Short mmCIF file of C-alpha atoms in Angstrom, two decimals:
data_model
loop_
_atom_site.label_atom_id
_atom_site.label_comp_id
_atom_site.label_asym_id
_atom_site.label_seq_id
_atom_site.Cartn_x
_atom_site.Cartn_y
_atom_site.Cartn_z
CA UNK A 1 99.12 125.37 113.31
CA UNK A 2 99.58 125.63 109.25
CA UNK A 3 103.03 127.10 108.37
CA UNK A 4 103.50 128.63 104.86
CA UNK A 5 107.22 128.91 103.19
CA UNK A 6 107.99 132.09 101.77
CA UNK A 7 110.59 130.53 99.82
CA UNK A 8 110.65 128.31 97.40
CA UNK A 9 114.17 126.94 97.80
CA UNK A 10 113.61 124.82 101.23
CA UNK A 11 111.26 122.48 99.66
CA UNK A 12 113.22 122.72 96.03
CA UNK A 13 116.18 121.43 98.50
CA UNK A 14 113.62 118.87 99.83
CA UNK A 15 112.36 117.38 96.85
CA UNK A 16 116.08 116.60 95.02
CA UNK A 17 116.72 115.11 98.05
CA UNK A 18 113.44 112.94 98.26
CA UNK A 19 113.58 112.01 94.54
CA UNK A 20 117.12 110.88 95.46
CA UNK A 21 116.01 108.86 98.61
CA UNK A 22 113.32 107.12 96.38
CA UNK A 23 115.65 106.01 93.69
CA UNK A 24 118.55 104.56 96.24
CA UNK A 25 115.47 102.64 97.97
CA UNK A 26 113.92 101.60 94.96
CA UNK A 27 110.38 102.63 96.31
CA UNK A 28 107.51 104.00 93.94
CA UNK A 29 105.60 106.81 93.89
CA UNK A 30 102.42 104.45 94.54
CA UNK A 31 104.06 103.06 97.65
CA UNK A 32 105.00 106.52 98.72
CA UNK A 33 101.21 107.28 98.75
CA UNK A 34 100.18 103.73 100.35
CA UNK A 35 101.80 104.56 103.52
CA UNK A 36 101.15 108.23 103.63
CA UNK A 37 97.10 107.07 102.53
CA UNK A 38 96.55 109.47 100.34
CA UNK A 39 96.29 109.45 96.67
CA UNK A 40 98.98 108.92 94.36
CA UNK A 41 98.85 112.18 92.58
CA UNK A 42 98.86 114.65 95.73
CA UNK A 43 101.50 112.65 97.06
CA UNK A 44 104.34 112.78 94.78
CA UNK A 45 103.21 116.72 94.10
CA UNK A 46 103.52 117.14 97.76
CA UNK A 47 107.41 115.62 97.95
CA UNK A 48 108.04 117.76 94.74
CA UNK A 49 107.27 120.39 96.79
CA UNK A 50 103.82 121.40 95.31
CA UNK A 51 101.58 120.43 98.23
CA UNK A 52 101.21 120.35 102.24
CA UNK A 53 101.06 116.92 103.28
CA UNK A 54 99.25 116.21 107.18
CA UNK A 55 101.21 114.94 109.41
CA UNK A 56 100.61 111.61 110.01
CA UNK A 57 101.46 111.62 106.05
CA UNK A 58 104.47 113.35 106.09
CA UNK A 59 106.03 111.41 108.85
CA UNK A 60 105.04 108.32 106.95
CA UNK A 61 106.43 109.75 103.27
CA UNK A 62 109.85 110.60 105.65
CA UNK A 63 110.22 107.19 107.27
CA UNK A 64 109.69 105.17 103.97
CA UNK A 65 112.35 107.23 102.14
CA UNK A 66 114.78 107.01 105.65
CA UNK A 67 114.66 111.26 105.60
CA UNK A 68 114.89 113.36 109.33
CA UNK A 69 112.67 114.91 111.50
CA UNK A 70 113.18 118.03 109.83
CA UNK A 71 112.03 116.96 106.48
CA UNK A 72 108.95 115.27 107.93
CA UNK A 73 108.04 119.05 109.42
CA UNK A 74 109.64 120.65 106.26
CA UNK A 75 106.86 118.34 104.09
CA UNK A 76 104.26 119.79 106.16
CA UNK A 77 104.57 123.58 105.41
CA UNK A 78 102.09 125.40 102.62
CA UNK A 79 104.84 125.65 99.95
CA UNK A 80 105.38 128.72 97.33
CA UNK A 81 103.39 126.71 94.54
CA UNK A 82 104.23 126.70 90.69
CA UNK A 83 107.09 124.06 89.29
CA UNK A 84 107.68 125.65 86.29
CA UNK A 85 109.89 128.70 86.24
CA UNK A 86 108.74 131.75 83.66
CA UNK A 87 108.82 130.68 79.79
CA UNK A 88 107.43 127.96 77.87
CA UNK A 89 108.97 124.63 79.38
CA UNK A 90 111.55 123.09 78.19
CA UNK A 91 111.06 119.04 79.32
CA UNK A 92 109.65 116.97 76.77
CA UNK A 93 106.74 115.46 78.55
CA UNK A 94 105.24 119.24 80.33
CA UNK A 95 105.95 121.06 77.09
CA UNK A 96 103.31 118.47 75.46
CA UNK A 97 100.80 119.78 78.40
CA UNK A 98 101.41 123.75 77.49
CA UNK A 99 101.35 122.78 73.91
CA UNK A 100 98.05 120.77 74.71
CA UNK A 101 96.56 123.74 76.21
CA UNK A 102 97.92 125.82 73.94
CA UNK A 103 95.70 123.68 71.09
CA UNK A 104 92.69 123.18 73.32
CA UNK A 105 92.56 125.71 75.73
CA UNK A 106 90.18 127.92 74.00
CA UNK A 107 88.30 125.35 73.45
CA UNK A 108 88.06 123.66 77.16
CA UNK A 109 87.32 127.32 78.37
CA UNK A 110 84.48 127.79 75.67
CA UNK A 111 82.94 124.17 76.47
CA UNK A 112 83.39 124.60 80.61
CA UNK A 113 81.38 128.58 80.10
CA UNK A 114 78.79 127.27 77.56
CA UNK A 115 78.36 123.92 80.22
CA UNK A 116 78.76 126.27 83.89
CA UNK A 117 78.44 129.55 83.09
CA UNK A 118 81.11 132.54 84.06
CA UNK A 119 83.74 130.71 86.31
CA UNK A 120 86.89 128.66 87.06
CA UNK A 121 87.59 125.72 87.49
CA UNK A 122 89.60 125.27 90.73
CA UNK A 123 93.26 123.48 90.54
CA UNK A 124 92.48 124.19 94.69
CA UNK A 125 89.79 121.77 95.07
CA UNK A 126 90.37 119.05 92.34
CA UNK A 127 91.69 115.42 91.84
CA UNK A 128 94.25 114.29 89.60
CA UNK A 129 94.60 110.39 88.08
CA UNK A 130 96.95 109.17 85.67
CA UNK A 131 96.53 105.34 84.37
CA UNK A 132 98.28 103.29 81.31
CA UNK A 133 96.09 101.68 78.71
CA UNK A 134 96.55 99.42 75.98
CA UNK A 135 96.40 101.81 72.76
CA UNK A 136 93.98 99.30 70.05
CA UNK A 137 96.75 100.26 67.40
CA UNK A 138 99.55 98.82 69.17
CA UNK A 139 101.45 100.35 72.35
CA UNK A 140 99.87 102.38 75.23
CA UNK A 141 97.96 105.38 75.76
CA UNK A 142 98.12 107.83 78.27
CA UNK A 143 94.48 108.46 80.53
CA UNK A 144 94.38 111.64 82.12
CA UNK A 145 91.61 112.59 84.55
CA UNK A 146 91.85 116.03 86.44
CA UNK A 147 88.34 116.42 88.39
CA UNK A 148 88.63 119.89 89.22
CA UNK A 149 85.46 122.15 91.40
CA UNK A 150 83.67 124.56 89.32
CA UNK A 151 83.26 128.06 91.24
CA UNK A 152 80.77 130.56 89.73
CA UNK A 153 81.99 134.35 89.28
CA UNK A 154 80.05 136.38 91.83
CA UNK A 155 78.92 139.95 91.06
CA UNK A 156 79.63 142.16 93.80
#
């Protein structure tokens, strides 16, 4: 049976505890989501607290970072979702991502409706990848893919 929290704070708890446990072991995210077999991206936004993992997963993301039963069962629950409280963020690296959206969100919305139509695209039912490439002017770029379902607005 699925469990939802109704609280945010359990797996807030969780998560400090699992990003600690992952630095004293010295274990990647990427290994994390080897042994749970899942992908990379749902993984480490499950043990921030973002995501349900299954249980097979869980108990797998729990034994490779030494954490207790309860945290195994505690990574299973539906969690209270959003990981940035009200505002504009403050970090660095998400505050490039609003201000990203802020530049190009009109412009993502007009392309998706002139490409799909009146709809959404679902942060539900999508895929996330993140990969390092060499940047042709000298250092390394950042390559975001988020492969996200389209649903259609229905009139009722």
């Amino acid at each position: 049976m699925a469990h939802a929290q109704t609280d945010p704070q359990a797996r807030q708890e969780l998560a400090i505890a699992a990003v600690e446990a992952k630095t004293r072991k010295d274990v990647s995210w990427q290994e994390l989501a080897d042994a749970a077999g899942l992908s990379v991206a749902f993984v480490t936004a499950a043990v921030l607290g973002q995501h349900a993992l299954p249980a097979d997963a869980a108990r797998a993301v729990a034994e490779r970072l030494g954490l207790d039963d309860d945290a195994a069962l505690l990574l299973q629950t539906i969690p209270l979702r959003g990981s940035i409280p009200g505002g504009v963020p403050t970090d660095p690296t998400i505050y490039r991502f609003h201000e990203m959206l802020q530049v190009y969100g009109t412009t993502l919305k007009a392309l998706i409706h002139e490409q799909f139509g009146d709809g959404i695209i679902s942060a539900v039912n999508s895929k996330l990848d993140v990969w390092k490439v060499d940047d042709p002017g000298g250092g390394s770029r950042a390559v975001i893919t988020l492969d996200g379902k389209y649903l259609p607005i229905k009139p009722f």
